[in-house]
Structures are given as structure tokens and as C-alpha cells.
PDB file of C-alpha atoms in Angstrom:
ATOM      1  CA  ALA A 359      14.848   2.521-109.570  1.00 47.00           C
ATOM      2  CA  SER A 360      18.889   2.827-108.823  1.00 49.00           C
ATOM      3  CA  VAL A 361      19.970   5.262-105.143  1.00 47.00           C
ATOM      4  CA  SER A 362      22.960   6.535-105.341  1.00 49.00           C
ATOM      5  CA  GLY A 363      24.791   9.888-103.974  1.00 60.00           C
ATOM      6  CA  CYS A 364      25.453  10.921-100.460  1.00 72.00           C
ATOM      7  CA  GLY A 365      24.298   8.551 -97.634  1.00 80.00           C
ATOM      8  CA  SER A 366      21.821  11.050 -96.055  1.00 83.00           C
ATOM      9  CA  GLY A 367      20.122  10.987 -99.453  1.00 87.00           C
ATOM     10  CA  VAL A 368      20.296   7.330 -99.922  1.00 87.00           C
ATOM     11  CA  LEU A 369      18.791   7.473 -95.997  1.00 89.00           C
ATOM     12  CA  ALA A 370      16.360  10.359 -97.018  1.00 89.00           C
ATOM     13  CA  VAL A 371      14.557   8.379-100.002  1.00 91.00           C
ATOM     14  CA  ALA A 372      14.075   5.591 -98.240  1.00 92.00           C
ATOM     15  CA  ALA A 373      12.694   7.446 -95.111  1.00 92.00           C
ATOM     16  CA  VAL A 374      10.271   9.000 -97.803  1.00 93.00           C
ATOM     17  CA  LYS A 375       8.991   5.768 -99.490  1.00 94.00           C
ATOM     18  CA  LEU A 376       8.859   4.249 -96.491  1.00 94.00           C
ATOM     19  CA  GLY A 377       6.017   6.715 -95.547  1.00 93.00           C
ATOM     20  CA  ALA A 378       8.177   9.834 -93.755  1.00 92.00           C
ATOM     21  CA  ARG A 379       6.229  13.072 -94.816  1.00 92.00           C
ATOM     22  CA  GLU A 380       9.521  14.739 -95.605  1.00 92.00           C
ATOM     23  CA  ALA A 381      13.455  14.049 -95.387  1.00 91.00           C
ATOM     24  CA  TRP A 382      16.742  15.566 -95.678  1.00 88.00           C
ATOM     25  CA  ALA A 383      20.153  15.138 -96.750  1.00 87.00           C
ATOM     26  CA  PHE A 384      23.089  16.575 -95.992  1.00 83.00           C
ATOM     27  CA  ASP A 385      27.004  17.039 -97.497  1.00 82.00           C
ATOM     28  CA  ILE A 386      29.865  18.863 -98.107  1.00 79.00           C
ATOM     29  CA  ASP A 387      29.993  17.918-102.013  1.00 82.00           C
ATOM     30  CA  PRO A 388      26.939  19.724-103.956  1.00 83.00           C
ATOM     31  CA  GLN A 389      27.297  16.989-106.893  1.00 87.00           C
ATOM     32  CA  ALA A 390      26.435  14.398-104.227  1.00 86.00           C
ATOM     33  CA  LEU A 391      22.789  16.404-103.257  1.00 85.00           C
ATOM     34  CA  THR A 392      22.244  16.806-107.274  1.00 90.00           C
ATOM     35  CA  ALA A 393      22.731  12.815-107.532  1.00 90.00           C
ATOM     36  CA  THR A 394      20.309  13.119-104.486  1.00 89.00           C
ATOM     37  CA  HIS A 395      17.882  15.684-106.120  1.00 90.00           C
ATOM     38  CA  ASP A 396      18.061  13.101-109.412  1.00 92.00           C
ATOM     39  CA  ASN A 397      17.918   9.988-106.985  1.00 91.00           C
ATOM     40  CA  ALA A 398      14.379  11.032-105.122  1.00 92.00           C
ATOM     41  CA  ALA A 399      13.062  12.321-108.861  1.00 94.00           C
ATOM     42  CA  ALA A 400      13.561   8.844-110.896  1.00 94.00           C
ATOM     43  CA  ASN A 401      11.884   7.159-107.070  1.00 94.00           C
ATOM     44  CA  GLY A 402       9.110   9.801-107.228  1.00 94.00           C
ATOM     45  CA  VAL A 403       9.611  11.519-104.094  1.00 94.00           C
ATOM     46  CA  GLU A 404      11.470  15.009-105.132  1.00 90.00           C
ATOM     47  CA  PRO A 405       9.011  17.133-103.710  1.00 89.00           C
ATOM     48  CA  THR A 406       9.583  15.935-100.166  1.00 89.00           C
ATOM     49  CA  VAL A 407      13.397  15.145-100.199  1.00 90.00           C
ATOM     50  CA  HIS A 408      15.220  18.177 -99.902  1.00 86.00           C
ATOM     51  CA  GLY A 409      19.555  19.080 -99.865  1.00 84.00           C
ATOM     52  CA  LEU A 410      21.524  21.439 -98.056  1.00 78.00           C
ATOM     53  CA  THR A 411      24.999  21.451 -98.451  1.00 77.00           C
ATOM     54  CA  PHE A 412      27.675  22.377 -96.007  1.00 72.00           C
ATOM     55  CA  ALA A 413      31.438  23.861 -95.791  1.00 67.00           C
ATOM     56  CA  PRO A 414      33.330  21.110 -94.118  1.00 64.00           C
ATOM     57  CA  HIS A 415      34.581  24.062 -91.611  1.00 64.00           C
ATOM     58  CA  ALA A 416      30.403  24.560 -91.007  1.00 63.00           C
ATOM     59  CA  ILE A 417      30.075  20.901 -90.005  1.00 61.00           C
ATOM     60  CA  ALA A 418      33.121  21.243 -87.336  1.00 65.00           C
ATOM     61  CA  ILE A 419      31.235  24.781 -85.989  1.00 67.00           C
ATOM     62  CA  PHE A 420      27.667  23.403 -85.836  1.00 64.00           C
ATOM     63  CA  GLY A 421      29.443  20.447 -83.683  1.00 65.00           C
ATOM     64  CA  GLU A 422      30.304  22.510 -81.494  1.00 68.00           C
ATOM     65  CA  LEU A 423      27.438  24.848 -81.008  1.00 68.00           C
ATOM     66  CA  ARG A 424      25.744  21.281 -80.309  1.00 66.00           C
ATOM     67  CA  SER A 425      27.900  20.492 -77.279  1.00 69.00           C
ATOM     68  CA  ALA A 426      27.662  23.681 -75.983  1.00 68.00           C
ATOM     69  CA  ALA A 427      24.102  23.584 -75.942  1.00 67.00           C
ATOM     70  CA  GLN A 428      23.613  20.003 -74.513  1.00 68.00           C
ATOM     71  CA  GLU A 429      26.195  21.454 -72.060  1.00 71.00           C
ATOM     72  CA  LEU A 430      23.574  24.497 -71.252  1.00 67.00           C
ATOM     73  CA  ALA A 431      20.550  21.760 -71.195  1.00 66.00           C
ATOM     74  CA  ILE A 432      22.682  19.544 -68.644  1.00 65.00           C
ATOM     75  CA  VAL A 433      23.395  22.797 -66.410  1.00 61.00           C
ATOM     76  CA  SER A 434      19.884  24.437 -67.134  1.00 56.00           C
ATOM     77  CA  SER A 435      18.310  20.776 -65.321  1.00 55.00           C
ATOM     78  CA  GLY A 436      20.646  20.396 -62.341  1.00 58.00           C
ATOM     79  CA  ALA A 437      22.218  17.472 -63.794  1.00 56.00           C
ATOM     80  CA  SER A 438      26.067  18.744 -63.679  1.00 49.00           C
ATOM     81  CA  SER A 439      28.191  17.381 -61.121  1.00 49.00           C
TER      82      SER A 439
END
């Protein structure tokens, strides 16, 4: 079966087909996640491939939160200069 849609959806389907118990696909376009769902079904891995859509501004916020968490981890470990 063909696999197309969002890039992380292609990787999620491939990961499950290669043995992962489950995988997540993320995209800002809900239609890309619909394609991911359809491709997961066509490849027999639908129950283990999950999709989640983000608004573009949510991705920026996530990046800021990740950076803050990384800084906190560095300070907590005593590795800061």
C-alpha cells in the first residue's frame, strides 16, 4: 500500500511496521492527519498510529517550553556556567 500525508505520519506507519508498539504523527494540517489515518489503515497498523494536530503558534510555544525545561535541567544539574 502507498504511504503519503504528513512526514511524521509516514515515519509513524513505518515505525509500527518495523516493530514499534505505537507511534504518533504531528502536523499543523488536519487533512495530513486524515491521510495518515487512511495510510495506517491501508497498511494494517491503524490502531497503533495516532495523530495530533497543532496550530502553528502552539508549536512555537512548545519550543519555548522545551527550551525552558532544558535550561532548568542544566541549572538543576549544576552544569550551568
